[in-house]
PDB file of C-alpha atoms in Angstrom:
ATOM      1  CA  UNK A 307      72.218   8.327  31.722  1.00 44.00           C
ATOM      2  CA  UNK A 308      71.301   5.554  28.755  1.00 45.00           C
ATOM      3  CA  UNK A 309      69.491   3.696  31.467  1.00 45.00           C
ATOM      4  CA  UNK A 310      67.704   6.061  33.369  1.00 48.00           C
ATOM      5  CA  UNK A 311      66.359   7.743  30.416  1.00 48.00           C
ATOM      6  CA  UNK A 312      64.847   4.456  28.900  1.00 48.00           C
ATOM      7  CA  UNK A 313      63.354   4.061  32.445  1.00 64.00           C
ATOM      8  CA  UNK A 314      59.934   6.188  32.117  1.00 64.00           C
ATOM      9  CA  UNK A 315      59.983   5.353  28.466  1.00 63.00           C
ATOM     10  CA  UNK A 316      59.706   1.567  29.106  1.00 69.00           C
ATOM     11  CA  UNK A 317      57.008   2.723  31.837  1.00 58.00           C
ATOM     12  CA  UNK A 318      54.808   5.119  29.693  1.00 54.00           C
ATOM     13  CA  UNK A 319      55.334   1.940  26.646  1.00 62.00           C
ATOM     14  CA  UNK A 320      53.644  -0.262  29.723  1.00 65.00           C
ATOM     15  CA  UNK A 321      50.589   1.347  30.542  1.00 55.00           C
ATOM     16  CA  UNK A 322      50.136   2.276  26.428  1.00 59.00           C
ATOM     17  CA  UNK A 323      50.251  -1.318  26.479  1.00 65.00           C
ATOM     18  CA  UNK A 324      48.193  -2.234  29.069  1.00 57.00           C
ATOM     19  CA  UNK A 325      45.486   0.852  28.060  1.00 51.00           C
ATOM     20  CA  UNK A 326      45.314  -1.254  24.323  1.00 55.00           C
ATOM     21  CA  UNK A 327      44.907  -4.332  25.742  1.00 57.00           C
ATOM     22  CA  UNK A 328      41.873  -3.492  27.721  1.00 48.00           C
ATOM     23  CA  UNK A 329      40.629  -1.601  25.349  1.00 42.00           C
ATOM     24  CA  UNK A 330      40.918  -4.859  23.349  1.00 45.00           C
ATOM     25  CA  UNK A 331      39.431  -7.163  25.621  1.00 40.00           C
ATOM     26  CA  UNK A 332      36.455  -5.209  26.254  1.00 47.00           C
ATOM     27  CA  UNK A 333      35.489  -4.635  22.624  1.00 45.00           C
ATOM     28  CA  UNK A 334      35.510  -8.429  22.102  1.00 44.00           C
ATOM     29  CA  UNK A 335      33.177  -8.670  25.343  1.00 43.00           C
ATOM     30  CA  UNK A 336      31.039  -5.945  23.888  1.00 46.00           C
ATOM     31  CA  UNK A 337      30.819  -7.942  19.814  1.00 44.00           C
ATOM     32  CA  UNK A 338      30.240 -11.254  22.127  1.00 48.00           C
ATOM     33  CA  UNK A 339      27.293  -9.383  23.745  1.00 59.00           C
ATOM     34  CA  UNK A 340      26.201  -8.117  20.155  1.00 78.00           C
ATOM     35  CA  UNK A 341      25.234  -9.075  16.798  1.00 90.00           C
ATOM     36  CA  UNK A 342      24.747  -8.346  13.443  1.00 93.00           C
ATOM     37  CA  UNK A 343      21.454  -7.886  10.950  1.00 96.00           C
ATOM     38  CA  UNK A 344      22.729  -9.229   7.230  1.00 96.00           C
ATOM     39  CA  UNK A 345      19.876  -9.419   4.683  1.00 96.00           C
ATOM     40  CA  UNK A 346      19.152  -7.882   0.716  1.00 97.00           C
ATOM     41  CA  UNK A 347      16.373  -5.695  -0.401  1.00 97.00           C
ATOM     42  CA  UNK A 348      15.034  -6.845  -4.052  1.00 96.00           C
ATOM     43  CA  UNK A 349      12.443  -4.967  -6.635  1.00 95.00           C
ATOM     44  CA  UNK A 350      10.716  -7.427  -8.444  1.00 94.00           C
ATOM     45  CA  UNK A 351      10.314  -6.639 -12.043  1.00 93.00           C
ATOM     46  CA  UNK A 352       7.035  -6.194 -12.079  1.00 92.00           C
ATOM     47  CA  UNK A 353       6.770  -3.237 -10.415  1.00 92.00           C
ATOM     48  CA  UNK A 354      10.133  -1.483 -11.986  1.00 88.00           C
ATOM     49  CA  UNK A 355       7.361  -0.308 -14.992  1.00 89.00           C
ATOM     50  CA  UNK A 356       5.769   1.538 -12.270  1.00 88.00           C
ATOM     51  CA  UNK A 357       8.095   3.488 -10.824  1.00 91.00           C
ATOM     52  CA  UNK A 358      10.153   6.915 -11.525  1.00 90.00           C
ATOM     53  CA  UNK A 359      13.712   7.180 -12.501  1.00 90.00           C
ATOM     54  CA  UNK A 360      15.636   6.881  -9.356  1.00 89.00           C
ATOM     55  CA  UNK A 361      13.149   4.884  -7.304  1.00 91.00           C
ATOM     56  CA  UNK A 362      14.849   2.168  -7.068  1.00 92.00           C
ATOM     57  CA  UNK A 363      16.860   0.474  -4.324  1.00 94.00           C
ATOM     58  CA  UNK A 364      18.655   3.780  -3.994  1.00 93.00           C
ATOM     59  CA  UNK A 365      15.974   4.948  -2.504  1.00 95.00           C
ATOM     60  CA  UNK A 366      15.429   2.287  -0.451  1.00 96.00           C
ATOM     61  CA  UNK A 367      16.140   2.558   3.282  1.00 96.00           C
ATOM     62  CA  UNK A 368      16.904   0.153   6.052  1.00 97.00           C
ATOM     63  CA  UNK A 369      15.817   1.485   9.851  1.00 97.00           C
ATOM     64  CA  UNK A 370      15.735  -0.537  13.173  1.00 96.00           C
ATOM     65  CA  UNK A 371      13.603   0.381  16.108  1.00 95.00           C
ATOM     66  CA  UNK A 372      11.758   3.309  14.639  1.00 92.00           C
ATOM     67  CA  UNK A 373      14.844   4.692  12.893  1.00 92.00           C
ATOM     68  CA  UNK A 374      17.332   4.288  15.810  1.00 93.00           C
ATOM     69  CA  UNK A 375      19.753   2.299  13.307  1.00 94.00           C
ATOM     70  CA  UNK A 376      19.456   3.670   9.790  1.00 95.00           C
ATOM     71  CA  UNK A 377      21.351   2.495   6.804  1.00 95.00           C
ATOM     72  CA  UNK A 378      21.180   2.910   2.912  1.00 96.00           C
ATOM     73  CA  UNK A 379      22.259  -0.819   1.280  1.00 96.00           C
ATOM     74  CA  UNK A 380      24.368  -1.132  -1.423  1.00 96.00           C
ATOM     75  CA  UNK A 381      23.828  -0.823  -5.332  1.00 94.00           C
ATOM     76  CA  UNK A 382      22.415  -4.649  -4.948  1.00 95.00           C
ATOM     77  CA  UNK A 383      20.729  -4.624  -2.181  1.00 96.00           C
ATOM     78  CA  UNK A 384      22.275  -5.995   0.520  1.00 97.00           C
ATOM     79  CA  UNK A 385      22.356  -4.468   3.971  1.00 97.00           C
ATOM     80  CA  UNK A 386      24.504  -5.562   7.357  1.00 96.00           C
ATOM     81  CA  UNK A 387      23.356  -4.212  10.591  1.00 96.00           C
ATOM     82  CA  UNK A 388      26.172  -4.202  13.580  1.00 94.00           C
ATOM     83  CA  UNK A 389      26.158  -4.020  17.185  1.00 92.00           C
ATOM     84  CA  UNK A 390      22.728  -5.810  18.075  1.00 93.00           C
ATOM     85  CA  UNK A 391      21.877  -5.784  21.198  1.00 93.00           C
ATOM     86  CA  UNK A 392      20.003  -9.425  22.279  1.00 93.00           C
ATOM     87  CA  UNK A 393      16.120  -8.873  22.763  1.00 93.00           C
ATOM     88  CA  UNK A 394      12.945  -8.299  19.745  1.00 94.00           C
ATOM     89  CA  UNK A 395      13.574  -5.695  17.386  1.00 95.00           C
ATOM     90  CA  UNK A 396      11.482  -4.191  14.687  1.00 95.00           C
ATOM     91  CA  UNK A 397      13.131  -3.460  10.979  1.00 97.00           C
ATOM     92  CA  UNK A 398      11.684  -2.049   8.194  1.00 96.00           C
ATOM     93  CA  UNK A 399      12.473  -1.190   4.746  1.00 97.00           C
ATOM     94  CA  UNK A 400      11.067   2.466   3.891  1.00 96.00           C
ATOM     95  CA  UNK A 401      10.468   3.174   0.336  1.00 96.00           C
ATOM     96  CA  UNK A 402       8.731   6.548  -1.252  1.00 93.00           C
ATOM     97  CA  UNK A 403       6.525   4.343  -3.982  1.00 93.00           C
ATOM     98  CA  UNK A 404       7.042   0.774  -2.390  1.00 96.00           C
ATOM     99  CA  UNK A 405       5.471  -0.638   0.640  1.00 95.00           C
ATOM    100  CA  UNK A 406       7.129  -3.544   2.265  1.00 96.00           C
ATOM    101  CA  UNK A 407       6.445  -5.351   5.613  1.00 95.00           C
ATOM    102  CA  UNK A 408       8.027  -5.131   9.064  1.00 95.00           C
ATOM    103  CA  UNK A 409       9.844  -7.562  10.322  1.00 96.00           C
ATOM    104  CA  UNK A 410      10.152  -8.751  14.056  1.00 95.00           C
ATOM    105  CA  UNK A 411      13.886  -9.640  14.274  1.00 95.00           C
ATOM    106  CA  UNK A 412      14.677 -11.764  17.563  1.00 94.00           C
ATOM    107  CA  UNK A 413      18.394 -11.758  18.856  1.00 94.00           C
ATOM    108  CA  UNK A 414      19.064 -14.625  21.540  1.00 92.00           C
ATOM    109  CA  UNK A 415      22.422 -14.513  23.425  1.00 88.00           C
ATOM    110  CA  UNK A 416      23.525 -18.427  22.786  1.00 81.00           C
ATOM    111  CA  UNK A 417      26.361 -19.604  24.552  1.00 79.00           C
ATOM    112  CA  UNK A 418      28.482 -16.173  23.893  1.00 78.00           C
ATOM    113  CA  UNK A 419      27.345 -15.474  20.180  1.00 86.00           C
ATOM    114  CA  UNK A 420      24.266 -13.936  18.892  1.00 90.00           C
ATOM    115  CA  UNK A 421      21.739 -16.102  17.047  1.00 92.00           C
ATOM    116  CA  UNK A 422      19.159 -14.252  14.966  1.00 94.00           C
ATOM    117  CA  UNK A 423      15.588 -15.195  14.234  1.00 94.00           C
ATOM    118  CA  UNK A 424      13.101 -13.470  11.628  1.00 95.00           C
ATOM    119  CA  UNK A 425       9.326 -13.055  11.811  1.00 95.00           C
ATOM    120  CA  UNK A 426       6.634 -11.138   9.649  1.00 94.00           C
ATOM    121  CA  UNK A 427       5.517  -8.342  12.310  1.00 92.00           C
ATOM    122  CA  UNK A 428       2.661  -9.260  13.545  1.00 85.00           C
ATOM    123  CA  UNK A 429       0.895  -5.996  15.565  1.00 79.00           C
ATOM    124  CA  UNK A 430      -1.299  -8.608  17.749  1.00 80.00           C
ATOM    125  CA  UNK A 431       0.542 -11.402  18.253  1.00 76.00           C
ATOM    126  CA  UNK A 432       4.066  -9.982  17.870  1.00 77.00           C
ATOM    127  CA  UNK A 433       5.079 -12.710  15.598  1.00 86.00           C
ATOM    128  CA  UNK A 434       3.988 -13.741  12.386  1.00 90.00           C
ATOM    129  CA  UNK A 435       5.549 -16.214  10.126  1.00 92.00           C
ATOM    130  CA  UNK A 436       8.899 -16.964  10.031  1.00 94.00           C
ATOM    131  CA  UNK A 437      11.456 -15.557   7.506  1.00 95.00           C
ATOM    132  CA  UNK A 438      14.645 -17.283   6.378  1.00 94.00           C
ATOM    133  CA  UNK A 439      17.908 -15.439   7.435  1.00 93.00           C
ATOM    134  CA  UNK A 440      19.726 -14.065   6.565  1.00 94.00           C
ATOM    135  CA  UNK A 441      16.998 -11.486   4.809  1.00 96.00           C
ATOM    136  CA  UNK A 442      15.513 -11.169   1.876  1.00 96.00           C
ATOM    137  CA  UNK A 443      13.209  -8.423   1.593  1.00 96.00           C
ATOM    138  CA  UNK A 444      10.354  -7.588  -1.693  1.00 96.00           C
ATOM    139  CA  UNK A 445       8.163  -5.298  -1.569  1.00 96.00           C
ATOM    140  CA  UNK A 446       4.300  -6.499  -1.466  1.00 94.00           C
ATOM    141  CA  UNK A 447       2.660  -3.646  -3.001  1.00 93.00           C
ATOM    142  CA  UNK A 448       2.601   0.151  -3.852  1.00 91.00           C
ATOM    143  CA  UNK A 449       1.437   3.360  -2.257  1.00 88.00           C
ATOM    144  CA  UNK A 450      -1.421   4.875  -4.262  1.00 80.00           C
ATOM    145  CA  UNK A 451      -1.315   8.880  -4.196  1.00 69.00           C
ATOM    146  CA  UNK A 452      -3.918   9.005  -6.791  1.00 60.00           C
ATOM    147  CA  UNK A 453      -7.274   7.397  -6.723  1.00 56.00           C
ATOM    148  CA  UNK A 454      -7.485   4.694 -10.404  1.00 58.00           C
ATOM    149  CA  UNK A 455     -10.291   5.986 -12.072  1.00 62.00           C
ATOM    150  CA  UNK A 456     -13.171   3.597 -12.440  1.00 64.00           C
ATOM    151  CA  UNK A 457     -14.238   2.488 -16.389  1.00 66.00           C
ATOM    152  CA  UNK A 458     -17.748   3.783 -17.517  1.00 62.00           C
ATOM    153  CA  UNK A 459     -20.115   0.852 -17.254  1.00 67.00           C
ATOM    154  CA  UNK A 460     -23.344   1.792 -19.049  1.00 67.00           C
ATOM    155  CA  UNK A 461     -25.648  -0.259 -16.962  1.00 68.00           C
ATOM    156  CA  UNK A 462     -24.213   2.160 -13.492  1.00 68.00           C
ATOM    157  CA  UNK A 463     -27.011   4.607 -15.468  1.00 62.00           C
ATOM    158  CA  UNK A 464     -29.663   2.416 -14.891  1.00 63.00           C
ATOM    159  CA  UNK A 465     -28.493   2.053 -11.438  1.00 67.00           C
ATOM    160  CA  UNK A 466     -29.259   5.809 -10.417  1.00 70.00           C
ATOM    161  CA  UNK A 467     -32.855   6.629  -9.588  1.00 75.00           C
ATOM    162  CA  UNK A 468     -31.915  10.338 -10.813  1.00 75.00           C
ATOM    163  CA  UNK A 469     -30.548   9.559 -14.320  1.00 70.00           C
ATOM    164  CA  UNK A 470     -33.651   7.079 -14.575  1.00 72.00           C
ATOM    165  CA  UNK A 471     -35.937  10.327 -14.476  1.00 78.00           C
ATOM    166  CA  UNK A 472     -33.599  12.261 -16.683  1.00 78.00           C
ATOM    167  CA  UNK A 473     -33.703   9.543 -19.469  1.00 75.00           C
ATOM    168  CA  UNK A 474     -38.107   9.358 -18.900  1.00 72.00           C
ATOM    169  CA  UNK A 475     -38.295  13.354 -19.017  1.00 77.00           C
ATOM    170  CA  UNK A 476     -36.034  13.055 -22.357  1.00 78.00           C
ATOM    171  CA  UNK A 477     -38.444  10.470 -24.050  1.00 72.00           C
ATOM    172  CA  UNK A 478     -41.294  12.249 -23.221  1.00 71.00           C
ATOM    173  CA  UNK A 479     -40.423  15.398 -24.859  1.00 76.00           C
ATOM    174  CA  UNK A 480     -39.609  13.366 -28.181  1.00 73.00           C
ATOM    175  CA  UNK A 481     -42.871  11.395 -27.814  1.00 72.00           C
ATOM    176  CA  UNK A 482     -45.251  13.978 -27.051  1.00 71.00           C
ATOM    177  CA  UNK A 483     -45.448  15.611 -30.235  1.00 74.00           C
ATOM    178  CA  UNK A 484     -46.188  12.042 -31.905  1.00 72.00           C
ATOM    179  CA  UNK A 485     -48.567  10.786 -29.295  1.00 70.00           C
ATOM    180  CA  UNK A 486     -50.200  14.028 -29.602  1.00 73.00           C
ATOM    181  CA  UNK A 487     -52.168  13.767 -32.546  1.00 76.00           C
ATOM    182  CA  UNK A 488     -53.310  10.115 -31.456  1.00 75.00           C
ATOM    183  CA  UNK A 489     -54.826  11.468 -28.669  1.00 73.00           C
ATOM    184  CA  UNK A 490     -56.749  14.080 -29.778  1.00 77.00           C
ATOM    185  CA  UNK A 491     -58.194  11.421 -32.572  1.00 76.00           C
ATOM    186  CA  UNK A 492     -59.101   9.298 -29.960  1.00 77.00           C
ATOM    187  CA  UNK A 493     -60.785  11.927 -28.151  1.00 76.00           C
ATOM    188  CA  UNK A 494     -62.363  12.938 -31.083  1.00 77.00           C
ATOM    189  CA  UNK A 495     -63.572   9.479 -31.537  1.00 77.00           C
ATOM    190  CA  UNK A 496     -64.914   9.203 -28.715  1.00 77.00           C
ATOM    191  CA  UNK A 497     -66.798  12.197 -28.445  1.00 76.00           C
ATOM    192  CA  UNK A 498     -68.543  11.247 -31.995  1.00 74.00           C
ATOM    193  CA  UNK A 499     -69.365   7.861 -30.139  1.00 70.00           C
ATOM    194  CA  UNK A 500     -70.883   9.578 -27.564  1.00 68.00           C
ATOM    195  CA  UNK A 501     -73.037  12.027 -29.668  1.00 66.00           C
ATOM    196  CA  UNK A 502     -74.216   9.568 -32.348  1.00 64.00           C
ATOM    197  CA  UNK A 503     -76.655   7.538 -29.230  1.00 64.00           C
ATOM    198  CA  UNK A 504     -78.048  11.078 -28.242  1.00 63.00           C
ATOM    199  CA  UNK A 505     -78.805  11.955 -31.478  1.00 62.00           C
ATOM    200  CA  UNK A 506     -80.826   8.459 -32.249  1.00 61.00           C
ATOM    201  CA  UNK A 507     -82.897   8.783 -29.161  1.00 60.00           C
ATOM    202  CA  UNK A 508     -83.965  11.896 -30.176  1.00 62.00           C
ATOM    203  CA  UNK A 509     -84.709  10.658 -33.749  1.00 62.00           C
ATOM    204  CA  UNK A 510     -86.916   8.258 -31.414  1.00 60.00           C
ATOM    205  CA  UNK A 511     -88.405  10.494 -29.551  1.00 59.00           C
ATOM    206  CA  UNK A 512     -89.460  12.721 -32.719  1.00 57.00           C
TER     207      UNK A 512
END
């Protein structure tokens, strides 16, 4: 009874067995066929000034191919990216404030392991220059929601035709008045110049 009872036992034990060990076997095929994306995201100090409470790395995210991987890295920055599949890949670090630049990631299947090569996206060419690996990604600039207001330069007046005629209208209603009285004198004047010949030729005449 013992021995037939262990029977199926020792049976049902072997295929468990034999289930785990393919199981096994085919997850190592599928990490030798993958690999994995390690790199850190850094905020240089100079723009920490700039930006809220809360913007910083923890609002960082990592995506791959458009967001078909996505992953938040860790208090420090550092990020790991499994299951790669070999073939160009595009990664990006999205930020609310920060901007930073794709990267072209290339995985090449080398003798059973996954090698991993980094380039600065380029949208023509497909590759730019190359990155060290593993990663280490800074942001190269910030998004601007609201448009710096330019300083007043004095001499942008003199620029603009229309504040050129504003400024001549102005003086001429403060000079007026004074030139006024300098005209009419020299009116006057000449008038009197004019008179005093008619009035010798008649003396002449007479």
């Amino acid at each position: 009874m013992t021995t037939a009872g262990l029977s199926p036992r020792i049976a049902v034990l072997r295929v468990l067995l034999g289930f785990l060990i393919l199981v096994a076997v085919q997850a190592v095929a599928d990490d030798s066929q993958s690999g994995q994306i390690r790199g850190r995201v850094s905020i240089p100090q100079k723009f920490a000034p700039e930006l809220p409470p809360g913007m910083g790395i923890s609002a960082a995210k990592v995506i791959l191919d458009g967001g078909a991987v996505s992953i938040l890295p860790t208090s420090d920055g550092y990020f790991v990216i499994n299951n790669v599949n070999p073939g160009p890949h595009l990664l990006q670090v999205v930020h609310p404030r920060l901007i930073f630049d794709p990267v072209r990631i290339e995985a090449e299947d080398a003798k059973g392991t996954i090698k991993m090569s980094a380039y600065m996206a380029d949208m023509e060419h497909g590759r730019g220059a190359k990155l060290k690996y593993p990663l280490g990604l800074a942001p190269s600039g910030m998004f601007q929601y609201l448009e710096k207001r330019e300083e007043f330069n004095i001499m942008t007046v003199f620029k603009s035709p229309m504040a050129l005629i504003m400024l001549f209208s102005t003086g001429m209603m403060f000079l007026m008045p004074k030139l006024q009285p300098m005209l009419e004198e020299e009116k006057r004047q000449r008038l009197e110049g004019d008179k005093q010949p008619r009035e010798d030729a008649k003396a002449v005449k007479n």
